[in-house]
Amino acid sequence: MKFLEAHAAIKEFSGGPPLKFLLACSAVTDTLDVFVKAHAASKGLDAQVDTLPFDTLGQFLRAEPPSDEREVFVLFPWNLVRETDWRTGLPAQSSSGESVHQAMAESLRLLSLRRSAGFVYIAAPIPPLLGTEARCSELSDQLLAAARGLGATVLSPANFSLSSYFQTGNAFASHALSDIAEAVVIAAIGQQLAPKKVLVTDFDNTLWAGVVGEDGVDNLAYSAEGAGFPFFVYQSLLRKLKNEGTLLVGVSRNDRDLALAPFDLDEMLLKESDFVTILASYHSKSAQIAQVAEMLNLNLDSFVFVDDNPVELEEVRRALPEVECMQFSADGTMLPSILMSLTQRFGKGAHTEEDAKRTDMYRLRAASIVPSEVSGADLRTFLQSLQMKLTIKERSFGDHTRCLQLINKTNQFNINGDRLAEQELQTILSAGGRLIGATLEETGGSHGEVVACLISVDGTIEAFVMSCRVFQRRLEYAFTAWLASQSDAPTQFRYGPTARNEPVRLFLEQIVGTPAGGLIRFDAKNLATSLAPDLQLFDVAAELGDT
Amino acid sequence: MNEVIKQKLEDIFRLVFELPSDAKVGDIQQIDFDKWDSLSHVSLMSAIENEFGLEVDIAESISLTSFESIELYLSRKVV
Amino acid sequence: MNAKPTIRVAKLIDGDESALADFYQDAWGASNNSEAVAAARNQFTVGNPFSDDKGRLTVAVFSDEKIIGHLSTIPAQLWDGTRLLTGVWLKGFMVLEAYRDGPIGYMLIKEMAKHLDLSGALVVALPARRLMEAIGFSDVGVLPNYLSIDRPRRFIRSIDASQIEPDSSPSFRKLTLKALKTEPLSSLAGLMMTVALSVCNMANRWLTKGLQTATSLQPPAASEIDGLWTTLRNRIGFASSRDSAYISWRYAPPDGGDYEFITIRDAGQLCGLAIVRGPRREDDPRLGGLRVGLIADLLVDPRHKRAARAALLAARSWCRLRNYDAVLFTISNNVLRSMMPTLGYVPVPGNIHFMLRTGNSGIASPSGLDDSWLTRGDGWGDDI
């Protein structure tokens, strides 16, 4: 969750039970506040947070604890041992281990007196105050163990920024504010991060780089080199967690054979057998997850869902609030904290022979699962927050390379799967047909040109394709609404079912009823009216030029 | 500059300086905008760092004194 | 291509005098002579009865080797209603103009916070107050000002209300003052005020009959001041210490200051001490050439209202003798404030905020100014 998304979440929150607590931290917490409120809001709670005046944590700990106020302590190593504070510099001589341990013991004694407290510990690096690397490393480990002994949620060093701490005294890493805030909220609620049991993972751009339905199996990246490295590391973590007893579930918006194809590749680290079940369909992921939970007889609050697509994550969050949702990113600055978070959720200190066999045991139970066709959560308000901008572009003249590429490459949202040669296209255009493309931008960035539509002179939509990268956004409905509202609106689709275009069948079923192959006529005016709410999700610009 | 990035920056300005959602922010300069003081400057930099995944060096931060200068900075830093 | 400067914040140490001298010149137009700067800094510590051997705590932000931001302290002692505590006044919070409203002020205040415990500050500017609140200072309240106008007509015609009145003050007040600047209104208003003041003076002289007033360039005996301070502090909830050592050091330095001491005695016993001075500058654009004397400090038992009246009357007389146009008195204590109208002192909008950080001192921050005793001289507020 980033800054703007946090503000949007707060704005959208219509209120809920209060979550009152005191946030006790030696660092400035101003920048954290909005994320704390946002994460609380995502859990349906209205965070009401008191904070300590800056740099008064030591005094606060010595005072009588408030009898009934929930407290959340966000601690750094220097809150346990003052000499480890980077901003005070190193002592003139190496500290004696004894004085350091005495300081730590006293800090722990004071902290352990706080009965109504939750703890979050940021395992920031410490300066070399003990003379040798080994002794300093040992001290770091002891501080970490001490924090765990308090029952603290431990956050990785990536959550601390030394440069920011030096420059302005702000210890929190800017990119980690959301993660820190989330840990604070969970500590405030009083739930320890109980070990999770089921890791549900998306495939495209999560388990491998690329979209198997568009790029093809041979163009995915997943091995220990180049663009595939982050995905290789993610897969290796999942394999490790699986061997330690975590159940892996795959949920992919794809045809089943497409979703499974990459696991046959030799260099793919994970195999299909590593998963309890893989559910590939074009229906909502929340429905698939709910079905898995029921079939395996496991509570949804033991599930973590990992996906790179914020729309998919939001759909699951809304439909299944008990499921913890985590956005995957291959970005080098984000990946370590993602992997550490998963380790915290699932990691076990020790594992048994039974843990290693757990997947096989559950595979039997899951063998009979078929994908659910239940529709997912209403994402309308979330989609509005994406501030999507749809730009319709006339491609009948000039460069239409991308449009033609989309028509010839897209399989899933492709109205008939027909491939189009350049000459064939020119014939249709010369006879008075139109080629229209559309680009999509949203708060997360630009998706580029994602829609292509070829209309022949008699008003037949000969080709209509949409990139599967932008599924779930109601874009196909919005584009159709725009088309249908034009003065020269088309009047029929040329539909042809293929082995891959189930998404089109579902789309047509929604707007014109159960489609049969061939020409499907529609009333443009009625269609424009019925699909108008979808068009309103977009800020539409048309660059149609002079025709 | 990428329109999406510019829109995000405008939204950040409005939120940090507590301006209405339709307030024009493109002309805001530190020198003559009362709400832009040291504390709000730090809040602004923190919001920008978080939203765009950057770390803004203090020496660079000193020269980021207007919407325009920050827009230019982001056009160089954000891919 | 110029390399980026290195920006760092640090506590000042011996050896930074040259950089500090340059900063003093850039920021305040002072001489950049290192010895003069050292002397200026030492005035707050040498002889200060509350100084310790650690020296004066000052933090600065450097751009390479040049100081671009500065914040310092003055050792002090504070009274919390039951005990005296060591603390500091924050002083000299300054960022060079080219660097204002950026991260420099924030860096200064965060660095200073590491070293601060009980500390106070008198602050006008909102950005500075916001920064202080960010590190745990409470804004206890605005110090109320009172003005006794000795030459009303000249005062009305010269004062520039737009520069004195806060923007938030009612426009009718500004408009009224503007209207009064014209004749015959200014003469009429001046005459009315003169008559009212004369009546006020007569009544107060009658009320304070029997008390003896004297003025001196030297403070009274230390034991007398200490006795008066002990009495005063037992009546109030918060103040900066005003014992004899402090009063002498602050207002009667060995090299001569510009303060004078007005004593009020009741049967020979010191019951009131007003410390006054004339204007230090006469080119303040807000005053339009007016000369305003100042009551920098006051020691009096608030229950001894006759002594308080006598001290304030005497201060006004002192100013009149020097042909000042008015005298300014700033006082936070509500008992004194309630007396001001009957003494011919009119309230004037204030803009000096008293900020307090209690740190690890264990004292509770006062909820307001009523029970406190703060005057313009505290925290060197008479420099503002």
mmCIF file with all atom_site columns, N, CA, C and O in Angstrom, chain A residues 383-423:
data_model
loop_
_atom_site.group_PDB
_atom_site.id
_atom_site.type_symbol
_atom_site.label_atom_id
_atom_site.label_alt_id
_atom_site.label_comp_id
_atom_site.label_asym_id
_atom_site.label_entity_id
_atom_site.label_seq_id
_atom_site.pdbx_PDB_ins_code
_atom_site.Cartn_x
_atom_site.Cartn_y
_atom_site.Cartn_z
_atom_site.occupancy
_atom_site.B_iso_or_equiv
_atom_site.pdbx_formal_charge
_atom_site.auth_seq_id
_atom_site.auth_comp_id
_atom_site.auth_asym_id
_atom_site.auth_atom_id
_atom_site.pdbx_PDB_model_num
ATOM 1   N N  . LEU A 1 383 ? -12.146 0.123   -8.407  1.00 0.00 ? 383 LEU A N  1
ATOM 2   C CA . LEU A 1 383 ? -11.775 0.474   -9.775  1.00 0.00 ? 383 LEU A CA 1
ATOM 3   C C  . LEU A 1 383 ? -11.815 1.989   -9.971  1.00 0.00 ? 383 LEU A C  1
ATOM 4   O O  . LEU A 1 383 ? -10.992 2.551   -10.690 1.00 0.00 ? 383 LEU A O  1
ATOM 5   N N  . GLN A 1 384 ? -12.754 2.645   -9.317  1.00 0.00 ? 384 GLN A N  1
ATOM 6   C CA . GLN A 1 384 ? -12.808 4.108   -9.421  1.00 0.00 ? 384 GLN A CA 1
ATOM 7   C C  . GLN A 1 384 ? -11.542 4.727   -8.849  1.00 0.00 ? 384 GLN A C  1
ATOM 8   O O  . GLN A 1 384 ? -11.034 5.718   -9.357  1.00 0.00 ? 384 GLN A O  1
ATOM 9   N N  . SER A 1 385 ? -11.028 4.129   -7.789  1.00 0.00 ? 385 SER A N  1
ATOM 10  C CA . SER A 1 385 ? -9.825  4.699   -7.171  1.00 0.00 ? 385 SER A CA 1
ATOM 11  C C  . SER A 1 385 ? -8.599  4.544   -8.058  1.00 0.00 ? 385 SER A C  1
ATOM 12  O O  . SER A 1 385 ? -7.601  5.223   -7.853  1.00 0.00 ? 385 SER A O  1
ATOM 13  N N  . LEU A 1 386 ? -8.683  3.662   -9.073  1.00 0.00 ? 386 LEU A N  1
ATOM 14  C CA . LEU A 1 386 ? -7.538  3.480   -9.973  1.00 0.00 ? 386 LEU A CA 1
ATOM 15  C C  . LEU A 1 386 ? -7.404  4.632   -10.960 1.00 0.00 ? 386 LEU A C  1
ATOM 16  O O  . LEU A 1 386 ? -6.396  4.753   -11.643 1.00 0.00 ? 386 LEU A O  1
ATOM 17  N N  . GLN A 1 387 ? -8.467  5.464   -11.040 1.00 0.00 ? 387 GLN A N  1
ATOM 18  C CA . GLN A 1 387 ? -8.465  6.643   -11.941 1.00 0.00 ? 387 GLN A CA 1
ATOM 19  C C  . GLN A 1 387 ? -8.028  6.225   -13.352 1.00 0.00 ? 387 GLN A C  1
ATOM 20  O O  . GLN A 1 387 ? -7.098  6.790   -13.925 1.00 0.00 ? 387 GLN A O  1
ATOM 21  N N  . MET A 1 388 ? -8.746  5.224   -13.886 1.00 0.00 ? 388 MET A N  1
ATOM 22  C CA . MET A 1 388 ? -8.356  4.676   -15.184 1.00 0.00 ? 388 MET A CA 1
ATOM 23  C C  . MET A 1 388 ? -8.676  5.645   -16.311 1.00 0.00 ? 388 MET A C  1
ATOM 24  O O  . MET A 1 388 ? -9.753  6.234   -16.354 1.00 0.00 ? 388 MET A O  1
ATOM 25  N N  . LYS A 1 389 ? -7.725  5.784   -17.206 1.00 0.00 ? 389 LYS A N  1
ATOM 26  C CA . LYS A 1 389 ? -7.923  6.653   -18.363 1.00 0.00 ? 389 LYS A CA 1
ATOM 27  C C  . LYS A 1 389 ? -7.838  5.812   -19.618 1.00 0.00 ? 389 LYS A C  1
ATOM 28  O O  . LYS A 1 389 ? -6.812  5.188   -19.892 1.00 0.00 ? 389 LYS A O  1
ATOM 29  N N  . LEU A 1 390 ? -8.929  5.779   -20.354 1.00 0.00 ? 390 LEU A N  1
ATOM 30  C CA . LEU A 1 390 ? -9.016  4.997   -21.590 1.00 0.00 ? 390 LEU A CA 1
ATOM 31  C C  . LEU A 1 390 ? -8.918  5.951   -22.768 1.00 0.00 ? 390 LEU A C  1
ATOM 32  O O  . LEU A 1 390 ? -9.722  6.885   -22.885 1.00 0.00 ? 390 LEU A O  1
ATOM 33  N N  . THR A 1 391 ? -7.933  5.740   -23.619 1.00 0.00 ? 391 THR A N  1
ATOM 34  C CA . THR A 1 391 ? -7.774  6.604   -24.788 1.00 0.00 ? 391 THR A CA 1
ATOM 35  C C  . THR A 1 391 ? -8.028  5.772   -26.031 1.00 0.00 ? 391 THR A C  1
ATOM 36  O O  . THR A 1 391 ? -7.292  4.818   -26.334 1.00 0.00 ? 391 THR A O  1
ATOM 37  N N  . ILE A 1 392 ? -9.090  6.129   -26.726 1.00 0.00 ? 392 ILE A N  1
ATOM 38  C CA . ILE A 1 392 ? -9.468  5.406   -27.948 1.00 0.00 ? 392 ILE A CA 1
ATOM 39  C C  . ILE A 1 392 ? -8.692  6.027   -29.103 1.00 0.00 ? 392 ILE A C  1
ATOM 40  O O  . ILE A 1 392 ? -8.640  7.261   -29.234 1.00 0.00 ? 392 ILE A O  1
ATOM 41  N N  . LYS A 1 393 ? -8.091  5.177   -29.920 1.00 0.00 ? 393 LYS A N  1
ATOM 42  C CA . LYS A 1 393 ? -7.250  5.705   -31.002 1.00 0.00 ? 393 LYS A CA 1
ATOM 43  C C  . LYS A 1 393 ? -7.694  5.124   -32.348 1.00 0.00 ? 393 LYS A C  1
ATOM 44  O O  . LYS A 1 393 ? -7.893  3.925   -32.484 1.00 0.00 ? 393 LYS A O  1
ATOM 45  N N  . GLU A 1 394 ? -7.804  6.031   -33.294 1.00 0.00 ? 394 GLU A N  1
ATOM 46  C CA . GLU A 1 394 ? -8.130  5.612   -34.658 1.00 0.00 ? 394 GLU A CA 1
ATOM 47  C C  . GLU A 1 394 ? -6.890  4.989   -35.267 1.00 0.00 ? 394 GLU A C  1
ATOM 48  O O  . GLU A 1 394 ? -5.846  5.626   -35.354 1.00 0.00 ? 394 GLU A O  1
ATOM 49  N N  . ARG A 1 395 ? -6.988  3.730   -35.673 1.00 0.00 ? 395 ARG A N  1
ATOM 50  C CA . ARG A 1 395 ? -5.826  3.057   -36.258 1.00 0.00 ? 395 ARG A CA 1
ATOM 51  C C  . ARG A 1 395 ? -6.072  2.665   -37.723 1.00 0.00 ? 395 ARG A C  1
ATOM 52  O O  . ARG A 1 395 ? -5.282  1.901   -38.289 1.00 0.00 ? 395 ARG A O  1
ATOM 53  N N  . SER A 1 396 ? -7.140  3.227   -38.282 1.00 0.00 ? 396 SER A N  1
ATOM 54  C CA . SER A 1 396 ? -7.420  2.912   -39.684 1.00 0.00 ? 396 SER A CA 1
ATOM 55  C C  . SER A 1 396 ? -6.350  3.494   -40.597 1.00 0.00 ? 396 SER A C  1
ATOM 56  O O  . SER A 1 396 ? -6.129  3.009   -41.696 1.00 0.00 ? 396 SER A O  1
ATOM 57  N N  . PHE A 1 397 ? -5.701  4.547   -40.112 1.00 0.00 ? 397 PHE A N  1
ATOM 58  C CA . PHE A 1 397 ? -4.642  5.182   -40.897 1.00 0.00 ? 397 PHE A CA 1
ATOM 59  C C  . PHE A 1 397 ? -3.393  5.189   -40.047 1.00 0.00 ? 397 PHE A C  1
ATOM 60  O O  . PHE A 1 397 ? -3.449  5.143   -38.834 1.00 0.00 ? 397 PHE A O  1
ATOM 61  N N  . GLY A 1 398 ? -2.256  5.251   -40.681 1.00 0.00 ? 398 GLY A N  1
ATOM 62  C CA . GLY A 1 398 ? -1.014  5.332   -39.926 1.00 0.00 ? 398 GLY A CA 1
ATOM 63  C C  . GLY A 1 398 ? -0.611  3.988   -39.336 1.00 0.00 ? 398 GLY A C  1
ATOM 64  O O  . GLY A 1 398 ? -0.977  2.922   -39.836 1.00 0.00 ? 398 GLY A O  1
ATOM 65  N N  . ASP A 1 399 ? 0.150   4.081   -38.247 1.00 0.00 ? 399 ASP A N  1
ATOM 66  C CA . ASP A 1 399 ? 0.755   2.873   -37.681 1.00 0.00 ? 399 ASP A CA 1
ATOM 67  C C  . ASP A 1 399 ? -0.267  2.042   -36.920 1.00 0.00 ? 399 ASP A C  1
ATOM 68  O O  . ASP A 1 399 ? -0.863  2.497   -35.951 1.00 0.00 ? 399 ASP A O  1
ATOM 69  N N  . HIS A 1 400 ? -0.457  0.809   -37.348 1.00 0.00 ? 400 HIS A N  1
ATOM 70  C CA . HIS A 1 400 ? -1.362  -0.098  -36.636 1.00 0.00 ? 400 HIS A CA 1
ATOM 71  C C  . HIS A 1 400 ? -0.653  -1.387  -36.245 1.00 0.00 ? 400 HIS A C  1
ATOM 72  O O  . HIS A 1 400 ? -1.277  -2.428  -36.081 1.00 0.00 ? 400 HIS A O  1
ATOM 73  N N  . THR A 1 401 ? 0.657   -1.292  -36.110 1.00 0.00 ? 401 THR A N  1
ATOM 74  C CA . THR A 1 401 ? 1.461   -2.490  -35.810 1.00 0.00 ? 401 THR A CA 1
ATOM 75  C C  . THR A 1 401 ? 0.998   -3.173  -34.536 1.00 0.00 ? 401 THR A C  1
ATOM 76  O O  . THR A 1 401 ? 0.796   -4.389  -34.501 1.00 0.00 ? 401 THR A O  1
ATOM 77  N N  . ARG A 1 402 ? 0.829   -2.371  -33.480 1.00 0.00 ? 402 ARG A N  1
ATOM 78  C CA . ARG A 1 402 ? 0.468   -2.943  -32.185 1.00 0.00 ? 402 ARG A CA 1
ATOM 79  C C  . ARG A 1 402 ? -0.909  -3.598  -32.251 1.00 0.00 ? 402 ARG A C  1
ATOM 80  O O  . ARG A 1 402 ? -1.110  -4.696  -31.707 1.00 0.00 ? 402 ARG A O  1
ATOM 81  N N  . CYS A 1 403 ? -1.847  -2.948  -32.911 1.00 0.00 ? 403 CYS A N  1
ATOM 82  C CA . CYS A 1 403 ? -3.205  -3.501  -33.035 1.00 0.00 ? 403 CYS A CA 1
ATOM 83  C C  . CYS A 1 403 ? -3.173  -4.861  -33.719 1.00 0.00 ? 403 CYS A C  1
ATOM 84  O O  . CYS A 1 403 ? -3.806  -5.815  -33.266 1.00 0.00 ? 403 CYS A O  1
ATOM 85  N N  . LEU A 1 404 ? -2.444  -4.910  -34.809 1.00 0.00 ? 404 LEU A N  1
ATOM 86  C CA . LEU A 1 404 ? -2.373  -6.166  -35.570 1.00 0.00 ? 404 LEU A CA 1
ATOM 87  C C  . LEU A 1 404 ? -1.699  -7.249  -34.727 1.00 0.00 ? 404 LEU A C  1
ATOM 88  O O  . LEU A 1 404 ? -2.112  -8.414  -34.727 1.00 0.00 ? 404 LEU A O  1
ATOM 89  N N  . GLN A 1 405 ? -0.688  -6.819  -33.991 1.00 0.00 ? 405 GLN A N  1
ATOM 90  C CA . GLN A 1 405 ? 0.018   -7.767  -33.108 1.00 0.00 ? 405 GLN A CA 1
ATOM 91  C C  . GLN A 1 405 ? -0.934  -8.323  -32.063 1.00 0.00 ? 405 GLN A C  1
ATOM 92  O O  . GLN A 1 405 ? -0.935  -9.511  -31.758 1.00 0.00 ? 405 GLN A O  1
ATOM 93  N N  . LEU A 1 406 ? -1.741  -7.433  -31.479 1.00 0.00 ? 406 LEU A N  1
ATOM 94  C CA . LEU A 1 406 ? -2.713  -7.869  -30.469 1.00 0.00 ? 406 LEU A CA 1
ATOM 95  C C  . LEU A 1 406 ? -3.689  -8.878  -31.071 1.00 0.00 ? 406 LEU A C  1
ATOM 96  O O  . LEU A 1 406 ? -3.974  -9.923  -30.470 1.00 0.00 ? 406 LEU A O  1
ATOM 97  N N  . ILE A 1 407 ? -4.185  -8.581  -32.245 1.00 0.00 ? 407 ILE A N  1
ATOM 98  C CA . ILE A 1 407 ? -5.174  -9.466  -32.882 1.00 0.00 ? 407 ILE A CA 1
ATOM 99  C C  . ILE A 1 407 ? -4.563  -10.839 -33.134 1.00 0.00 ? 407 ILE A C  1
ATOM 100 O O  . ILE A 1 407 ? -5.206  -11.875 -32.943 1.00 0.00 ? 407 ILE A O  1
ATOM 101 N N  . ASN A 1 408 ? -3.299  -10.849 -33.535 1.00 0.00 ? 408 ASN A N  1
ATOM 102 C CA . ASN A 1 408 ? -2.674  -12.125 -33.911 1.00 0.00 ? 408 ASN A CA 1
ATOM 103 C C  . ASN A 1 408 ? -2.033  -12.866 -32.752 1.00 0.00 ? 408 ASN A C  1
ATOM 104 O O  . ASN A 1 408 ? -1.625  -14.017 -32.896 1.00 0.00 ? 408 ASN A O  1
ATOM 105 N N  . LYS A 1 409 ? -1.916  -12.186 -31.622 1.00 0.00 ? 409 LYS A N  1
ATOM 106 C CA . LYS A 1 409 ? -1.224  -12.818 -30.487 1.00 0.00 ? 409 LYS A CA 1
ATOM 107 C C  . LYS A 1 409 ? -2.171  -13.218 -29.364 1.00 0.00 ? 409 LYS A C  1
ATOM 108 O O  . LYS A 1 409 ? -1.910  -14.129 -28.601 1.00 0.00 ? 409 LYS A O  1
ATOM 109 N N  . THR A 1 410 ? -3.280  -12.454 -29.237 1.00 0.00 ? 410 THR A N  1
ATOM 110 C CA . THR A 1 410 ? -4.152  -12.668 -28.085 1.00 0.00 ? 410 THR A CA 1
ATOM 111 C C  . THR A 1 410 ? -5.028  -13.888 -28.303 1.00 0.00 ? 410 THR A C  1
ATOM 112 O O  . THR A 1 410 ? -5.618  -14.077 -29.363 1.00 0.00 ? 410 THR A O  1
ATOM 113 N N  . ASN A 1 411 ? -5.129  -14.704 -27.263 1.00 0.00 ? 411 ASN A N  1
ATOM 114 C CA . ASN A 1 411 ? -5.914  -15.932 -27.374 1.00 0.00 ? 411 ASN A CA 1
ATOM 115 C C  . ASN A 1 411 ? -7.139  -15.907 -26.476 1.00 0.00 ? 411 ASN A C  1
ATOM 116 O O  . ASN A 1 411 ? -8.213  -16.347 -26.870 1.00 0.00 ? 411 ASN A O  1
ATOM 117 N N  . GLN A 1 412 ? -6.996  -15.383 -25.297 1.00 0.00 ? 412 GLN A N  1
ATOM 118 C CA . GLN A 1 412 ? -8.060  -15.561 -24.306 1.00 0.00 ? 412 GLN A CA 1
ATOM 119 C C  . GLN A 1 412 ? -9.218  -14.620 -24.560 1.00 0.00 ? 412 GLN A C  1
ATOM 120 O O  . GLN A 1 412 ? -10.350 -15.072 -24.733 1.00 0.00 ? 412 GLN A O  1
ATOM 121 N N  . PHE A 1 413 ? -8.946  -13.298 -24.535 1.00 0.00 ? 413 PHE A N  1
ATOM 122 C CA . PHE A 1 413 ? -10.039 -12.406 -24.921 1.00 0.00 ? 413 PHE A CA 1
ATOM 123 C C  . PHE A 1 413 ? -9.879  -12.102 -26.404 1.00 0.00 ? 413 PHE A C  1
ATOM 124 O O  . PHE A 1 413 ? -9.331  -11.064 -26.805 1.00 0.00 ? 413 PHE A O  1
ATOM 125 N N  . ASN A 1 414 ? -10.351 -13.011 -27.215 1.00 0.00 ? 414 ASN A N  1
ATOM 126 C CA . ASN A 1 414 ? -10.300 -12.874 -28.681 1.00 0.00 ? 414 ASN A CA 1
ATOM 127 C C  . ASN A 1 414 ? -11.616 -13.423 -29.203 1.00 0.00 ? 414 ASN A C  1
ATOM 128 O O  . ASN A 1 414 ? -11.930 -14.590 -28.989 1.00 0.00 ? 414 ASN A O  1
ATOM 129 N N  . ILE A 1 415 ? -12.363 -12.586 -29.871 1.00 0.00 ? 415 ILE A N  1
ATOM 130 C CA . ILE A 1 415 ? -13.761 -12.891 -30.166 1.00 0.00 ? 415 ILE A CA 1
ATOM 131 C C  . ILE A 1 415 ? -13.928 -14.119 -31.067 1.00 0.00 ? 415 ILE A C  1
ATOM 132 O O  . ILE A 1 415 ? -14.953 -14.786 -31.018 1.00 0.00 ? 415 ILE A O  1
ATOM 133 N N  . ASN A 1 416 ? -12.898 -14.414 -31.857 1.00 0.00 ? 416 ASN A N  1
ATOM 134 C CA . ASN A 1 416 ? -13.050 -15.589 -32.716 1.00 0.00 ? 416 ASN A CA 1
ATOM 135 C C  . ASN A 1 416 ? -11.733 -16.304 -32.991 1.00 0.00 ? 416 ASN A C  1
ATOM 136 O O  . ASN A 1 416 ? -11.706 -17.333 -33.652 1.00 0.00 ? 416 ASN A O  1
ATOM 137 N N  . GLY A 1 417 ? -10.634 -15.772 -32.501 1.00 0.00 ? 417 GLY A N  1
ATOM 138 C CA . GLY A 1 417 ? -9.346  -16.450 -32.680 1.00 0.00 ? 417 GLY A CA 1
ATOM 139 C C  . GLY A 1 417 ? -8.800  -16.375 -34.086 1.00 0.00 ? 417 GLY A C  1
ATOM 140 O O  . GLY A 1 417 ? -7.746  -16.944 -34.377 1.00 0.00 ? 417 GLY A O  1
ATOM 141 N N  . ASP A 1 418 ? -9.483  -15.659 -35.000 1.00 0.00 ? 418 ASP A N  1
ATOM 142 C CA . ASP A 1 418 ? -9.010  -15.587 -36.386 1.00 0.00 ? 418 ASP A CA 1
ATOM 143 C C  . ASP A 1 418 ? -7.777  -14.720 -36.465 1.00 0.00 ? 418 ASP A C  1
ATOM 144 O O  . ASP A 1 418 ? -7.732  -13.628 -35.908 1.00 0.00 ? 418 ASP A O  1
ATOM 145 N N  . ARG A 1 419 ? -6.774  -15.183 -37.169 1.00 0.00 ? 419 ARG A N  1
ATOM 146 C CA . ARG A 1 419 ? -5.557  -14.387 -37.393 1.00 0.00 ? 419 ARG A CA 1
ATOM 147 C C  . ARG A 1 419 ? -5.755  -13.551 -38.642 1.00 0.00 ? 419 ARG A C  1
ATOM 148 O O  . ARG A 1 419 ? -6.528  -13.902 -39.538 1.00 0.00 ? 419 ARG A O  1
ATOM 149 N N  . LEU A 1 420 ? -5.065  -12.432 -38.683 1.00 0.00 ? 420 LEU A N  1
ATOM 150 C CA . LEU A 1 420 ? -5.294  -11.455 -39.744 1.00 0.00 ? 420 LEU A CA 1
ATOM 151 C C  . LEU A 1 420 ? -3.969  -11.071 -40.384 1.00 0.00 ? 420 LEU A C  1
ATOM 152 O O  . LEU A 1 420 ? -3.069  -10.600 -39.705 1.00 0.00 ? 420 LEU A O  1
ATOM 153 N N  . ALA A 1 421 ? -3.875  -11.259 -41.672 1.00 0.00 ? 421 ALA A N  1
ATOM 154 C CA . ALA A 1 421 ? -2.672  -10.824 -42.388 1.00 0.00 ? 421 ALA A CA 1
ATOM 155 C C  . ALA A 1 421 ? -2.808  -9.344  -42.736 1.00 0.00 ? 421 ALA A C  1
ATOM 156 O O  . ALA A 1 421 ? -3.928  -8.819  -42.813 1.00 0.00 ? 421 ALA A O  1
ATOM 157 N N  . GLU A 1 422 ? -1.717  -8.685  -42.984 1.00 0.00 ? 422 GLU A N  1
ATOM 158 C CA . GLU A 1 422 ? -1.713  -7.244  -43.288 1.00 0.00 ? 422 GLU A CA 1
ATOM 159 C C  . GLU A 1 422 ? -2.572  -6.946  -44.502 1.00 0.00 ? 422 GLU A C  1
ATOM 160 O O  . GLU A 1 422 ? -3.382  -6.013  -44.504 1.00 0.00 ? 422 GLU A O  1
ATOM 161 N N  . GLN A 1 423 ? -2.459  -7.783  -45.501 1.00 0.00 ? 423 GLN A N  1
ATOM 162 C CA . GLN A 1 423 ? -3.192  -7.520  -46.752 1.00 0.00 ? 423 GLN A CA 1
ATOM 163 C C  . GLN A 1 423 ? -4.695  -7.628  -46.536 1.00 0.00 ? 423 GLN A C  1
ATOM 164 O O  . GLN A 1 423 ? -5.479  -6.823  -47.034 1.00 0.00 ? 423 GLN A O  1
#
